[in-house]
Amino acid sequence: MRTFTDERDWGRFHDPKSLLLALVGEVGELSELLQWLPASEVEDLAARDPLKTRVSEELADVLIYLVRLADVLGCDLAAAARQKLAAAAERFPPPEVRGVAPLK
Amino acid sequence: MRTFTDERDWGRFHDPKSLLLALVGEVGELSELLQWLPASEVEDLAARDPLKTRVSEELADVLIYLVRLADVLGCDLAAAARQKLAAAAERFPPPEVRGVAPLK
Amino acid sequence: MRTFTDERDWGRFHDPKSLLLALVGEVGELSELLQWLPASEVEDLAARDPLKTRVSEELADVLIYLVRLADVLGCDLAAAARQKLAAAAERFPPPEVRGVAPLK
Amino acid sequence: MRTFTDERDWGRFHDPKSLLLALVGEVGELSELLQWLPASEVEDLAARDPLKTRVSEELADVLIYLVRLADVLGCDLAAAARQKLAAAAERFPPPEVRGVAPLK
């Protein structure tokens, strides 16, 4: 995404607040795909086209702007996510670790 | 994230619309960090603490829910993003390719 | 909201993109209240406290920033909504008008 | 909006989480209108067409779903906003009240 942006000289548009609004725009498009579907049917409907392709495209757009925003903000996104998940794992130990039989 | 969820039996909460709202919640927290900062100063402020750590954590949370949502929706997120970027590169060729001198 | 802002000299923070991010922040807080609740139980849960008060506060925050953003952007929000609803009513006539018996 | 919905028998789609996602969708459309504009120029650009009309329509859509969501959630939106603003006024007294000369 950084190369893509530099090749087009689009970096001048990519201040963090603008990129965040672009991310919001893509989250909005994803929402529009799912909003009126019954909650219990979304997984099935998204498993096949036409929804499958459209959902994939919007998820991809969210990732693209998220990665670009992280780059501009100097954040190592994958490392940050791994760290966050490790912290969450400690804060919410799984049932076995707490000495409780897991739900079957 | 899938393992983390399964170990805690949290999959029953993770229908796509709920996960999307969780993603929206994290995008909202990221917005709250940046909203009142002057657009031209965000990059500098995010380069050091206290903002650096907080921004990283919120970016990570957005990624975590995005990855989980993609998993539930059966989408190969990285592949979808690469494909989307390739399509964008074709739709918006860089100046050199268009026979135009690039902006200096 | 305009008076409130002027009295505190906060207008200098209220450029449209910042206000829009503030709105996104409030929508995020509202999402966090509802995200893990079963879709079919939200109405009941929101009808009484503790959720009732918290939902009201977040809905109010969204309205406050929306009204302020509309003010800054020179938009008569109520007139725009009435016009939009009138246009939607024409585009989607109710069943009776389409000569179809309404759903019972 | 309640009448509009009832006349079309659309109430069955309007559970709170779906309406909230619809609101997110409209906030996303508004973001797409503003995202790449320089922060300092948005007010001027939104003061005239073509942006003026499009911004008004998206602001209206956000209000429409917000009002509908509040209705479904049993919230008196205007009263809640007035109460929230009164509480904020108390929490952040204006400079005069704090015995500080207001910023000139």
Coordinates of C-alpha atoms in Angstrom, one line a residue:
Chain A
M1 CA 0.0 0.0 0.0
R2 CA 2.9 2.3 0.7
T3 CA 4.4 1.6 -2.7
F4 CA 1.0 2.0 -4.4
T5 CA 0.6 5.4 -2.7
D6 CA 4.1 6.7 -3.4
E7 CA 3.8 5.7 -7.1
R8 CA 0.8 7.9 -7.4
D9 CA 2.0 10.7 -5.2
W10 CA -1.1 10.2 -3.1
G11 CA 0.8 10.5 0.2
R12 CA -0.2 14.2 0.5
F13 CA -3.9 13.0 1.0
H14 CA -3.0 10.5 3.6
D15 CA -2.9 12.3 6.8
P16 CA -4.2 10.1 9.7
K17 CA -7.6 11.7 10.1
S18 CA -8.3 11.5 6.4
L19 CA -7.2 7.8 6.3
L20 CA -9.4 7.1 9.4
L21 CA -12.4 8.6 7.6
A22 CA -11.6 6.5 4.6
L23 CA -11.6 3.4 6.9
V24 CA -14.9 4.5 8.3
G25 CA -16.2 4.8 4.8
E26 CA -15.2 1.2 4.1
V27 CA -16.7 -0.1 7.4
G28 CA -19.9 1.7 6.3
E29 CA -19.9 -0.2 3.0
L30 CA -19.4 -3.5 4.8
S31 CA -22.3 -2.6 7.1
E32 CA -24.6 -1.8 4.2
L33 CA -24.0 -5.4 2.9
L34 CA -25.1 -7.0 6.1
Q35 CA -27.4 -4.6 7.8
W36 CA -30.8 -6.0 6.8
L37 CA -29.8 -9.7 6.8
P38 CA -31.2 -11.8 9.7
A39 CA -28.3 -12.3 12.1
S40 CA -28.6 -16.1 12.0
E41 CA -28.3 -16.2 8.2
V42 CA -25.4 -14.0 7.5
E43 CA -22.7 -16.8 7.7
D44 CA -24.6 -19.0 5.2
L45 CA -25.4 -16.1 2.8
A46 CA -21.7 -14.9 2.9
A47 CA -20.5 -18.5 2.1
R48 CA -21.7 -18.1 -1.5
D49 CA -22.1 -15.5 -4.2
P50 CA -23.2 -12.8 -4.8
L51 CA -22.5 -11.9 -1.2
K52 CA -19.2 -13.8 -0.9
T53 CA -17.3 -11.6 -3.4
R54 CA -18.8 -8.3 -2.2
V55 CA -18.1 -9.0 1.4
S56 CA -14.5 -10.0 0.6
E57 CA -14.0 -6.8 -1.3
E58 CA -15.2 -4.7 1.5
L59 CA -13.2 -6.6 4.2
A60 CA -10.1 -6.1 1.9
D61 CA -10.8 -2.3 1.7
V62 CA -11.0 -2.1 5.4
L63 CA -7.7 -3.9 5.8
I64 CA -6.0 -1.8 3.1
Y65 CA -6.8 1.5 4.8
L66 CA -6.0 0.0 8.3
V67 CA -2.6 -1.1 7.1
R68 CA -1.9 2.3 5.5
L69 CA -3.1 4.2 8.6
A70 CA -0.8 2.0 10.8
D71 CA 2.1 2.7 8.4
V72 CA 1.5 6.5 8.5
L73 CA 1.2 6.3 12.3
G74 CA 4.4 4.3 12.6
C75 CA 2.7 1.3 14.2
D76 CA 3.8 -2.3 13.6
L77 CA 0.3 -3.6 13.3
A78 CA 0.9 -7.3 13.4
A79 CA 3.2 -7.0 16.5
A80 CA 0.6 -4.7 18.2
A81 CA -2.2 -7.2 17.6
R82 CA -0.1 -10.2 18.9
Q83 CA 0.7 -8.2 22.0
K84 CA -2.9 -7.2 22.5
L85 CA -4.1 -10.8 22.1
A86 CA -1.5 -12.0 24.6
A87 CA -2.6 -9.4 27.1
A88 CA -6.3 -10.5 26.6
A89 CA -5.4 -14.1 27.0
E90 CA -3.9 -13.3 30.4
R91 CA -6.8 -11.1 31.4
F92 CA -9.4 -13.7 30.4
P93 CA -7.8 -17.2 31.1
P94 CA -9.7 -20.0 29.4
P95 CA -11.9 -22.2 31.6
E96 CA -9.4 -25.0 31.9
V97 CA -6.8 -22.8 33.3
R98 CA -9.2 -21.4 35.8
G99 CA -9.9 -24.9 37.1
V100 CA -13.4 -24.9 35.6
A101 CA -14.6 -27.6 33.3
P102 CA -15.0 -26.1 29.8
L103 CA -18.5 -25.7 28.5
K104 CA -19.4 -28.7 26.2
Chain B
M1 CA -8.0 -15.2 17.3
R2 CA -9.9 -18.3 16.3
T3 CA -8.0 -20.3 18.9
F4 CA -8.5 -17.6 21.5
T5 CA -12.2 -17.6 20.8
D6 CA -12.6 -21.4 20.8
E7 CA -10.7 -21.8 24.1
R8 CA -13.2 -19.5 25.8
D9 CA -16.3 -20.8 24.0
W10 CA -17.0 -17.3 22.8
G11 CA -17.9 -18.4 19.3
R12 CA -21.6 -18.2 20.2
F13 CA -21.3 -14.4 20.5
H14 CA -19.4 -14.0 17.2
D15 CA -22.1 -13.8 14.6
P16 CA -21.0 -11.4 11.8
K17 CA -23.3 -8.5 12.7
S18 CA -22.1 -8.6 16.3
L19 CA -18.4 -8.7 15.3
L20 CA -19.0 -5.9 12.9
L21 CA -20.4 -3.8 15.7
A22 CA -17.4 -4.7 17.8
L23 CA -15.2 -3.5 14.9
V24 CA -17.2 -0.3 14.8
G25 CA -16.6 0.1 18.6
E26 CA -12.9 -0.1 18.1
V27 CA -12.9 2.3 15.2
G28 CA -14.7 4.6 17.5
E29 CA -12.1 4.4 20.2
L30 CA -9.4 5.1 17.6
S31 CA -11.4 8.1 16.4
E32 CA -11.7 9.4 20.0
L33 CA -7.9 9.5 20.2
L34 CA -7.4 11.6 17.1
Q35 CA -10.6 13.6 16.7
W36 CA -9.5 16.9 18.3
L37 CA -5.9 16.9 17.2
P38 CA -4.9 19.3 14.4
A39 CA -4.7 17.3 11.2
S40 CA -1.1 18.4 10.5
E41 CA 0.1 17.4 14.0
V42 CA -1.2 13.8 14.3
E43 CA 1.7 12.1 12.8
D44 CA 4.2 13.8 15.1
L45 CA 2.1 13.3 18.2
A46 CA 1.6 9.6 17.4
A47 CA 5.3 9.1 17.0
R48 CA 5.8 9.3 20.7
D49 CA 4.0 8.4 23.9
P50 CA 1.5 8.7 25.4
L51 CA -0.3 8.7 22.1
K52 CA 1.9 6.1 20.4
T53 CA 1.0 3.2 22.7
R54 CA -2.7 4.1 22.8
V55 CA -3.0 4.4 19.0
S56 CA -1.2 1.0 18.6
E57 CA -3.6 -0.7 20.9
E58 CA -6.7 0.7 19.1
L59 CA -5.2 -0.2 15.7
A60 CA -4.6 -3.7 17.0
D61 CA -8.1 -4.0 18.3
V62 CA -9.5 -3.1 14.9
L63 CA -7.3 -5.6 13.2
I64 CA -8.2 -8.3 15.7
Y65 CA -12.0 -8.0 15.1
L66 CA -11.4 -7.6 11.3
V67 CA -9.5 -10.8 11.2
R68 CA -12.1 -12.6 13.3
L69 CA -14.9 -11.3 11.1
A70 CA -13.1 -12.4 8.0
D71 CA -12.6 -15.8 9.5
V72 CA -16.3 -16.2 10.4
L73 CA -17.3 -15.0 6.9
G74 CA -15.0 -17.5 5.3
C75 CA -12.8 -14.8 3.6
D76 CA -9.1 -15.1 3.0
L77 CA -8.4 -11.5 4.0
A78 CA -4.8 -11.2 2.8
A79 CA -5.6 -12.7 -0.5
A80 CA -8.6 -10.4 -0.9
A81 CA -6.5 -7.3 -0.1
R82 CA -3.8 -8.3 -2.6
Q83 CA -6.4 -8.8 -5.3
K84 CA -8.1 -5.5 -4.5
L85 CA -4.8 -3.6 -4.6
A86 CA -3.9 -5.3 -7.9
A87 CA -7.3 -4.2 -9.3
A88 CA -6.8 -0.7 -8.0
A89 CA -3.3 -0.5 -9.6
E90 CA -4.8 -1.4 -13.0
R91 CA -7.7 1.1 -12.6
F92 CA -5.3 3.9 -11.5
P93 CA -2.0 3.5 -13.4
P94 CA 0.8 5.5 -12.0
P95 CA 1.8 8.7 -13.9
E96 CA 4.8 7.0 -15.6
V97 CA 2.7 4.3 -17.1
R98 CA 0.2 6.9 -18.3
G99 CA 3.0 8.6 -20.2
V100 CA 2.9 11.6 -17.9
A101 CA 5.9 12.9 -16.0
P102 CA 5.4 12.1 -12.3
L103 CA 4.8 15.0 -10.0
K104 CA 8.1 16.2 -8.5
Chain C
M1 CA -24.8 23.2 20.9
R2 CA -23.7 26.3 19.0
T3 CA -24.1 28.5 22.1
F4 CA -22.4 25.8 24.2
T5 CA -19.4 25.8 21.8
D6 CA -19.1 29.5 21.5
E7 CA -19.2 30.1 25.3
R8 CA -16.2 27.8 25.6
D9 CA -14.4 29.0 22.5
W10 CA -14.3 25.5 21.2
G11 CA -15.3 26.4 17.7
R12 CA -11.6 26.3 16.7
F13 CA -11.7 22.5 17.3
H14 CA -14.9 22.0 15.3
D15 CA -13.8 21.7 11.7
P16 CA -16.1 19.2 9.9
K17 CA -13.7 16.3 9.7
S18 CA -12.9 16.5 13.5
L19 CA -16.6 16.7 14.3
L20 CA -17.3 13.7 12.0
L21 CA -14.7 11.7 13.9
A22 CA -16.3 12.7 17.2
L23 CA -19.6 11.4 15.8
V24 CA -17.9 8.2 14.8
G25 CA -16.6 7.9 18.4
E26 CA -20.1 8.2 19.8
V27 CA -21.5 5.7 17.3
G28 CA -18.7 3.4 18.5
E29 CA -19.7 3.8 22.1
L30 CA -23.3 3.0 21.2
S31 CA -22.1 -0.1 19.3
E32 CA -20.1 -1.3 22.4
L33 CA -23.3 -1.2 24.4
L34 CA -25.2 -3.5 22.0
Q35 CA -22.6 -5.6 20.2
W36 CA -22.7 -8.8 22.3
L37 CA -26.4 -8.8 23.1
P38 CA -28.6 -11.3 21.2
A39 CA -30.4 -9.4 18.4
S40 CA -33.8 -10.5 19.6
E41 CA -33.3 -9.3 23.2
V42 CA -31.9 -5.8 22.7
E43 CA -35.3 -4.0 22.7
D44 CA -36.3 -5.7 26.0
L45 CA -33.0 -5.0 27.6
A46 CA -32.9 -1.4 26.5
A47 CA -36.4 -0.9 28.0
R48 CA -35.0 -0.9 31.5
D49 CA -31.9 0.1 33.4
P50 CA -29.0 -0.2 33.4
L51 CA -29.0 -0.3 29.6
K52 CA -31.8 2.2 29.2
T53 CA -29.9 5.2 30.6
R54 CA -26.6 4.3 29.0
V55 CA -28.2 3.8 25.5
S56 CA -30.1 7.2 25.9
E57 CA -26.8 8.9 26.7
E58 CA -25.0 7.5 23.7
L59 CA -27.9 8.2 21.4
A60 CA -27.9 11.8 22.7
D61 CA -24.2 12.2 22.1
V62 CA -24.6 11.0 18.5
L63 CA -27.4 13.6 18.0
I64 CA -25.4 16.4 19.6
Y65 CA -22.4 15.9 17.3
L66 CA -24.7 15.4 14.3
V67 CA -26.5 18.7 15.0
R68 CA -23.2 20.5 15.5
L69 CA -21.7 19.0 12.3
A70 CA -24.8 20.0 10.3
D71 CA -24.6 23.6 11.8
V72 CA -20.9 23.9 10.8
L73 CA -21.7 22.6 7.3
G74 CA -24.6 25.0 6.9
C75 CA -27.3 22.3 6.6
D76 CA -30.8 22.6 7.9
L77 CA -30.9 19.1 9.2
A78 CA -34.6 18.7 9.9
A79 CA -35.6 20.1 6.5
A80 CA -33.1 17.8 4.8
A81 CA -34.5 14.8 6.7
R82 CA -38.1 15.6 5.8
Q83 CA -37.1 16.0 2.2
K84 CA -35.2 12.7 2.1
L85 CA -38.1 10.9 3.7
A86 CA -40.6 12.4 1.2
A87 CA -38.3 11.3 -1.6
A88 CA -38.1 7.8 -0.1
A89 CA -41.8 7.6 0.2
E90 CA -42.2 8.3 -3.5
R91 CA -39.5 5.8 -4.5
F92 CA -40.9 3.1 -2.3
P93 CA -44.7 3.5 -2.3
P94 CA -46.5 1.5 0.4
P95 CA -48.3 -1.7 -0.7
E96 CA -51.8 -0.1 -0.8
V97 CA -50.7 2.6 -3.3
R98 CA -49.1 0.0 -5.5
G99 CA -52.4 -1.8 -5.7
V100 CA -51.2 -4.7 -3.6
A101 CA -53.0 -5.9 -0.5
P102 CA -50.9 -4.9 2.5
L103 CA -49.3 -7.7 4.5
K104 CA -51.6 -8.6 7.5
Chain D
M1 CA -40.1 7.5 10.2
R2 CA -42.3 5.2 12.3
T3 CA -45.2 5.8 10.0
F4 CA -43.1 5.3 7.0
T5 CA -41.8 2.0 8.3
D6 CA -45.2 0.7 9.4
E7 CA -46.8 1.6 6.1
R8 CA -44.2 -0.7 4.4
D9 CA -44.2 -3.4 7.0
W10 CA -40.5 -2.9 7.4
G11 CA -40.6 -3.0 11.2
R12 CA -39.5 -6.7 11.0
F13 CA -36.1 -5.5 9.7
H14 CA -35.7 -2.8 12.3
D15 CA -34.1 -4.6 15.3
P16 CA -31.7 -2.3 17.0
K17 CA -28.5 -3.9 15.8
S18 CA -29.6 -3.8 12.2
L19 CA -30.6 -0.2 12.5
L20 CA -27.3 0.7 14.1
L21 CA -25.5 -0.9 11.2
A22 CA -27.7 1.1 8.8
L23 CA -26.6 4.2 10.8
V24 CA -23.0 3.2 10.4
G25 CA -23.5 2.8 6.7
E26 CA -24.8 6.3 6.4
V27 CA -22.0 7.7 8.6
G28 CA -19.7 5.9 6.1
E29 CA -21.2 7.6 3.1
L30 CA -20.8 11.0 4.8
S31 CA -17.2 10.1 5.5
E32 CA -16.6 9.3 1.9
L33 CA -17.8 12.7 0.9
L34 CA -15.3 14.5 3.2
Q35 CA -12.3 12.1 3.6
W36 CA -9.9 13.5 1.0
L37 CA -10.8 17.2 1.3
P38 CA -8.2 19.4 3.1
A39 CA -9.6 20.0 6.6
S40 CA -9.4 23.7 6.3
E41 CA -11.5 23.8 3.0
V42 CA -14.4 21.5 3.9
E43 CA -16.7 24.3 5.3
D44 CA -16.2 26.4 2.1
L45 CA -16.7 23.5 -0.3
A46 CA -19.8 22.3 1.6
A47 CA -21.3 25.8 1.4
R48 CA -22.0 25.3 -2.3
D49 CA -23.0 22.6 -4.7
P50 CA -22.3 19.9 -5.7
L51 CA -21.1 19.1 -2.2
K52 CA -23.8 21.0 -0.4
T53 CA -26.7 18.8 -1.6
R54 CA -24.8 15.6 -1.1
V55 CA -23.7 16.4 2.4
S56 CA -27.2 17.4 3.3
E57 CA -28.6 14.1 2.0
E58 CA -26.1 12.1 4.0
L59 CA -26.6 14.1 7.2
A60 CA -30.3 13.6 6.7
D61 CA -29.9 9.8 6.4
V62 CA -27.9 9.7 9.6
L63 CA -30.6 11.6 11.4
I64 CA -33.3 9.4 9.9
Y65 CA -31.7 6.2 11.2
L66 CA -30.8 7.7 14.5
V67 CA -34.4 8.8 15.1
R68 CA -35.7 5.4 14.1
L69 CA -33.2 3.6 16.4
A70 CA -34.1 5.9 19.3
D71 CA -37.8 5.1 18.7
V72 CA -37.2 1.4 18.6
L73 CA -35.1 1.7 21.8
G74 CA -37.8 3.7 23.6
C75 CA -35.6 6.8 23.9
D76 CA -36.8 10.4 23.8
L77 CA -33.9 11.6 21.8
A78 CA -34.4 15.3 22.1
A79 CA -34.9 15.2 25.9
A80 CA -31.8 13.0 26.2
A81 CA -29.7 15.4 24.2
R82 CA -30.9 18.4 26.2
Q83 CA -30.1 16.5 29.5
K84 CA -26.7 15.5 28.2
L85 CA -25.9 19.1 27.1
A86 CA -27.0 20.5 30.5
A87 CA -24.7 17.9 32.3
A88 CA -21.8 18.9 30.0
A89 CA -22.4 22.6 30.7
E90 CA -22.1 21.9 34.4
R91 CA -19.0 19.7 34.0
F92 CA -17.3 22.3 31.7
P93 CA -18.3 25.7 33.0
P94 CA -17.5 28.5 30.5
P95 CA -14.5 30.7 31.3
E96 CA -16.6 33.6 32.7
V97 CA -18.2 31.4 35.3
R98 CA -14.8 30.0 36.3
G99 CA -13.6 33.5 37.0
V100 CA -11.3 33.5 34.1
A101 CA -11.3 36.1 31.4
P102 CA -12.7 34.6 28.3
L103 CA -10.4 34.1 25.3
K104 CA -10.6 37.1 23.0

